[in-house]
């Protein structure tokens, strides 16, 4: 029986030079810290493959809350909305296959926001020995302290810049709604993909940090 813990990059980055101290504390609590190769290219390649068959501008689905926001305002119908899982969900699946081997093994996934935590938990609902927490929830549960937001996200806007020619980069609720509405009302297709991060400037400003 083992307790495997994945600390998401946003959380680990905010501790900076103090991260080894946090990792030591987690190990003393009985957790085995785990990781895997970055899944950014895997997810990016899925968008490339999807784009080959797409006729309309694609909406970036890495941030589920952004899509939920646009659906609330009825702003998705003029776009392609691919069923591509966020990087965090893909990473969780890789970690599960790699580490959870015995019946009593447990994998704990920490997330930068409660919305992504809920989305990930739903996608992994068939795996009974996986638990999802926001980082803030997890450290409070263990009596530790979160340092809060950091200056910049490990995955900032610009994820698709090297992949697509015409990219519209948006973050924050107000910007997403106003700019996507403008694109949907345009007479011609202006962009290959609209990159979306619900939190202003990235997940480092999520409510789970």
Short mmCIF file of C-alpha atoms in Angstrom, two decimals:
data_model
loop_
_atom_site.label_atom_id
_atom_site.label_comp_id
_atom_site.label_asym_id
_atom_site.label_seq_id
_atom_site.Cartn_x
_atom_site.Cartn_y
_atom_site.Cartn_z
CA UNK A 1 0.00 0.00 0.00
CA UNK A 2 1.45 3.35 -1.06
CA UNK A 3 0.27 6.97 -1.07
CA UNK A 4 1.47 8.57 -4.31
CA UNK A 5 1.27 12.33 -4.58
CA UNK A 6 1.57 14.54 -7.65
CA UNK A 7 2.21 18.21 -6.96
CA UNK A 8 1.05 20.28 -9.92
CA UNK A 9 3.66 22.60 -11.50
CA UNK A 10 1.88 25.79 -10.43
CA UNK A 11 2.02 24.77 -6.78
CA UNK A 12 5.61 23.53 -6.89
CA UNK A 13 6.85 26.69 -8.62
CA UNK A 14 5.47 29.05 -6.01
CA UNK A 15 7.70 27.59 -3.31
CA UNK A 16 10.83 28.38 -5.31
CA UNK A 17 14.02 27.57 -3.42
CA UNK A 18 11.94 26.33 -0.48
CA UNK A 19 10.40 23.48 -2.49
CA UNK A 20 12.88 20.85 -1.15
CA UNK A 21 11.71 21.68 2.37
CA UNK A 22 8.07 21.20 1.37
CA UNK A 23 8.87 17.92 -0.39
CA UNK A 24 10.70 16.66 2.70
CA UNK A 25 7.72 17.53 4.87
CA UNK A 26 5.39 15.67 2.52
CA UNK A 27 7.63 12.60 2.57
CA UNK A 28 7.61 12.68 6.36
CA UNK A 29 3.83 12.58 6.19
CA UNK A 30 4.10 9.32 4.26
CA UNK A 31 3.65 10.49 0.69
CA UNK A 32 5.69 9.24 -2.24
CA UNK A 33 6.15 12.16 -4.63
CA UNK A 34 5.73 11.14 -8.25
CA UNK A 35 5.99 12.68 -11.69
CA UNK A 36 6.14 11.82 -15.37
CA UNK A 37 7.37 13.32 -18.59
CA UNK A 38 5.46 16.53 -19.49
CA UNK A 39 2.28 15.87 -21.45
CA UNK A 40 2.21 19.24 -23.21
CA UNK A 41 3.32 17.88 -26.59
CA UNK A 42 0.85 14.99 -26.40
CA UNK A 43 -2.06 17.39 -25.91
CA UNK A 44 -0.73 19.91 -28.43
CA UNK A 45 -0.47 17.18 -31.07
CA UNK A 46 -4.11 16.24 -30.47
CA UNK A 47 -5.10 19.78 -31.40
CA UNK A 48 -2.95 19.61 -34.54
CA UNK A 49 -4.65 16.40 -35.61
CA UNK A 50 -8.09 17.83 -34.86
CA UNK A 51 -7.34 21.00 -36.85
CA UNK A 52 -6.76 18.98 -40.01
CA UNK A 53 -10.46 18.13 -40.11
CA UNK A 54 -11.83 21.37 -38.63
CA UNK A 55 -13.66 23.90 -40.78
CA UNK A 56 -14.14 26.57 -38.12
CA UNK A 57 -12.02 28.28 -35.47
CA UNK A 58 -11.12 25.92 -32.63
CA UNK A 59 -11.74 26.73 -28.97
CA UNK A 60 -8.98 25.68 -26.58
CA UNK A 61 -10.44 23.18 -24.08
CA UNK A 62 -7.50 22.91 -21.67
CA UNK A 63 -9.36 25.15 -19.20
CA UNK A 64 -12.85 23.67 -18.66
CA UNK A 65 -14.09 26.76 -16.83
CA UNK A 66 -13.51 28.87 -19.94
CA UNK A 67 -15.68 26.57 -22.02
CA UNK A 68 -18.37 26.55 -19.32
CA UNK A 69 -18.31 30.36 -19.37
CA UNK A 70 -18.77 30.50 -23.13
CA UNK A 71 -21.56 27.93 -23.03
CA UNK A 72 -23.30 30.05 -20.39
CA UNK A 73 -23.26 32.97 -22.81
CA UNK A 74 -24.21 30.78 -25.81
CA UNK A 75 -20.91 31.54 -27.54
CA UNK A 76 -19.67 28.11 -28.61
CA UNK A 77 -21.99 27.31 -31.53
CA UNK A 78 -19.87 29.08 -34.16
CA UNK A 79 -16.69 27.25 -33.16
CA UNK A 80 -15.15 23.80 -33.10
CA UNK A 81 -15.07 22.47 -29.52
CA UNK A 82 -12.88 19.35 -29.47
CA UNK A 83 -13.21 16.60 -26.89
CA UNK A 84 -9.54 16.87 -25.89
CA UNK A 85 -8.74 16.41 -22.22
CA UNK A 86 -6.76 19.07 -20.34
CA UNK A 87 -3.06 18.47 -19.70
CA UNK A 88 -3.75 17.78 -16.04
CA UNK A 89 -6.21 15.00 -16.84
CA UNK A 90 -3.82 13.43 -19.33
CA UNK A 91 -1.01 13.62 -16.76
CA UNK A 92 -3.23 11.98 -14.14
CA UNK A 93 -3.97 9.05 -16.45
CA UNK A 94 -0.26 8.52 -17.15
CA UNK A 95 0.55 8.65 -13.44
CA UNK A 96 -2.22 6.19 -12.62
CA UNK A 97 -1.03 3.63 -15.14
CA UNK A 98 2.56 4.03 -14.00
CA UNK A 99 2.21 3.91 -10.22
CA UNK A 100 -1.06 2.39 -9.05
CA UNK A 101 -0.37 -1.35 -9.09
CA UNK A 102 -1.70 -2.80 -5.84
CA UNK A 103 -5.26 -2.78 -4.52
CA UNK A 104 -4.37 -0.49 -1.61
CA UNK A 105 -2.33 2.01 -3.62
CA UNK A 106 -3.65 5.56 -3.76
CA UNK A 107 -2.86 8.38 -6.16
CA UNK A 108 -3.51 11.97 -5.05
CA UNK A 109 -3.66 14.67 -7.72
CA UNK A 110 -3.37 18.33 -6.72
CA UNK A 111 -4.89 21.03 -8.94
CA UNK A 112 -4.47 24.81 -9.31
CA UNK A 113 -8.22 25.52 -9.05
CA UNK A 114 -11.40 23.93 -7.74
CA UNK A 115 -12.98 23.89 -11.21
CA UNK A 116 -10.17 21.81 -12.69
CA UNK A 117 -10.26 19.63 -9.58
CA UNK A 118 -13.94 18.87 -10.15
CA UNK A 119 -13.44 18.26 -13.87
CA UNK A 120 -10.49 15.91 -13.27
CA UNK A 121 -12.33 13.99 -10.55
CA UNK A 122 -15.26 13.50 -12.91
CA UNK A 123 -13.05 12.22 -15.74
CA UNK A 124 -11.30 9.79 -13.37
CA UNK A 125 -14.47 8.66 -11.58
CA UNK A 126 -13.96 5.07 -12.72
CA UNK A 127 -10.65 4.89 -10.82
CA UNK A 128 -11.63 4.43 -7.18
CA UNK A 129 -8.15 4.90 -5.78
CA UNK A 130 -7.58 8.39 -7.21
CA UNK A 131 -8.33 11.53 -5.19
CA UNK A 132 -8.25 15.11 -6.45
CA UNK A 133 -7.71 18.21 -4.34
CA UNK A 134 -6.89 21.81 -5.05
CA UNK A 135 -3.42 22.53 -3.66
CA UNK A 136 -4.94 24.88 -1.07
CA UNK A 137 -7.33 22.17 0.11
CA UNK A 138 -4.57 19.59 0.31
CA UNK A 139 -2.09 21.63 2.36
CA UNK A 140 -4.82 22.79 4.73
CA UNK A 141 -5.84 19.16 5.21
CA UNK A 142 -2.25 18.32 6.17
CA UNK A 143 -1.79 21.39 8.38
CA UNK A 144 0.67 23.00 5.98
CA UNK A 145 0.71 26.46 4.42
CA UNK A 146 0.18 27.59 0.86
CA UNK A 147 2.26 30.56 -0.24
CA UNK A 148 -0.50 31.80 -2.52
CA UNK A 149 -0.25 33.18 -6.04
CA UNK A 150 3.02 33.45 -7.97
CA UNK A 151 4.06 36.08 -10.49
CA UNK A 152 3.79 33.93 -13.60
CA UNK A 153 2.33 30.58 -14.58
CA UNK A 154 4.45 27.59 -15.72
CA UNK A 155 1.98 27.32 -18.60
CA UNK A 156 1.23 30.93 -19.63
CA UNK A 157 -0.63 32.20 -22.66
CA UNK A 158 1.23 31.24 -25.82
CA UNK A 159 0.80 27.46 -25.67
CA UNK A 160 -0.24 27.29 -29.35
CA UNK A 161 2.06 29.98 -30.77
CA UNK A 162 4.49 27.52 -32.34
CA UNK A 163 1.69 25.28 -33.64
CA UNK A 164 -0.85 27.53 -35.35
CA UNK A 165 -0.41 30.61 -37.51
CA UNK A 166 -3.34 32.66 -36.26
CA UNK A 167 -3.87 32.45 -32.49
CA UNK A 168 -6.09 34.66 -30.33
CA UNK A 169 -4.86 34.57 -26.72
CA UNK A 170 -7.41 35.39 -24.02
CA UNK A 171 -7.54 35.30 -20.23
CA UNK A 172 -10.05 36.58 -17.65
CA UNK A 173 -13.82 36.26 -17.77
CA UNK A 174 -14.48 39.71 -19.23
CA UNK A 175 -11.90 39.40 -22.01
CA UNK A 176 -12.97 35.91 -23.02
CA UNK A 177 -16.65 36.81 -23.36
CA UNK A 178 -16.14 40.12 -25.17
CA UNK A 179 -13.47 38.94 -27.61
CA UNK A 180 -15.05 35.58 -28.45
CA UNK A 181 -18.31 37.39 -29.15
CA UNK A 182 -16.48 39.64 -31.62
CA UNK A 183 -14.92 36.63 -33.37
CA UNK A 184 -18.28 34.85 -33.59
CA UNK A 185 -19.85 37.90 -35.23
CA UNK A 186 -17.07 38.42 -37.80
CA UNK A 187 -17.85 37.74 -41.44
CA UNK A 188 -14.63 35.84 -42.11
CA UNK A 189 -12.56 33.33 -40.18
CA UNK A 190 -9.76 35.26 -38.49
CA UNK A 191 -8.10 32.68 -36.25
CA UNK A 192 -7.10 29.03 -36.29
CA UNK A 193 -7.59 28.66 -32.55
CA UNK A 194 -8.64 30.73 -29.54
CA UNK A 195 -6.44 30.05 -26.51
CA UNK A 196 -8.41 30.34 -23.28
CA UNK A 197 -7.36 30.69 -19.64
CA UNK A 198 -10.20 31.64 -17.31
CA UNK A 199 -7.92 33.13 -14.66
CA UNK A 200 -6.22 36.38 -15.63
CA UNK A 201 -2.72 35.57 -16.98
CA UNK A 202 -2.94 31.87 -16.13
CA UNK A 203 -3.54 29.14 -13.55
CA UNK A 204 -1.16 30.78 -11.08
CA UNK A 205 -4.13 32.98 -10.18
CA UNK A 206 -6.52 30.07 -9.66
CA UNK A 207 -8.59 29.72 -6.49
CA UNK A 208 -6.86 26.48 -5.54
CA UNK A 209 -3.47 28.06 -4.87
#
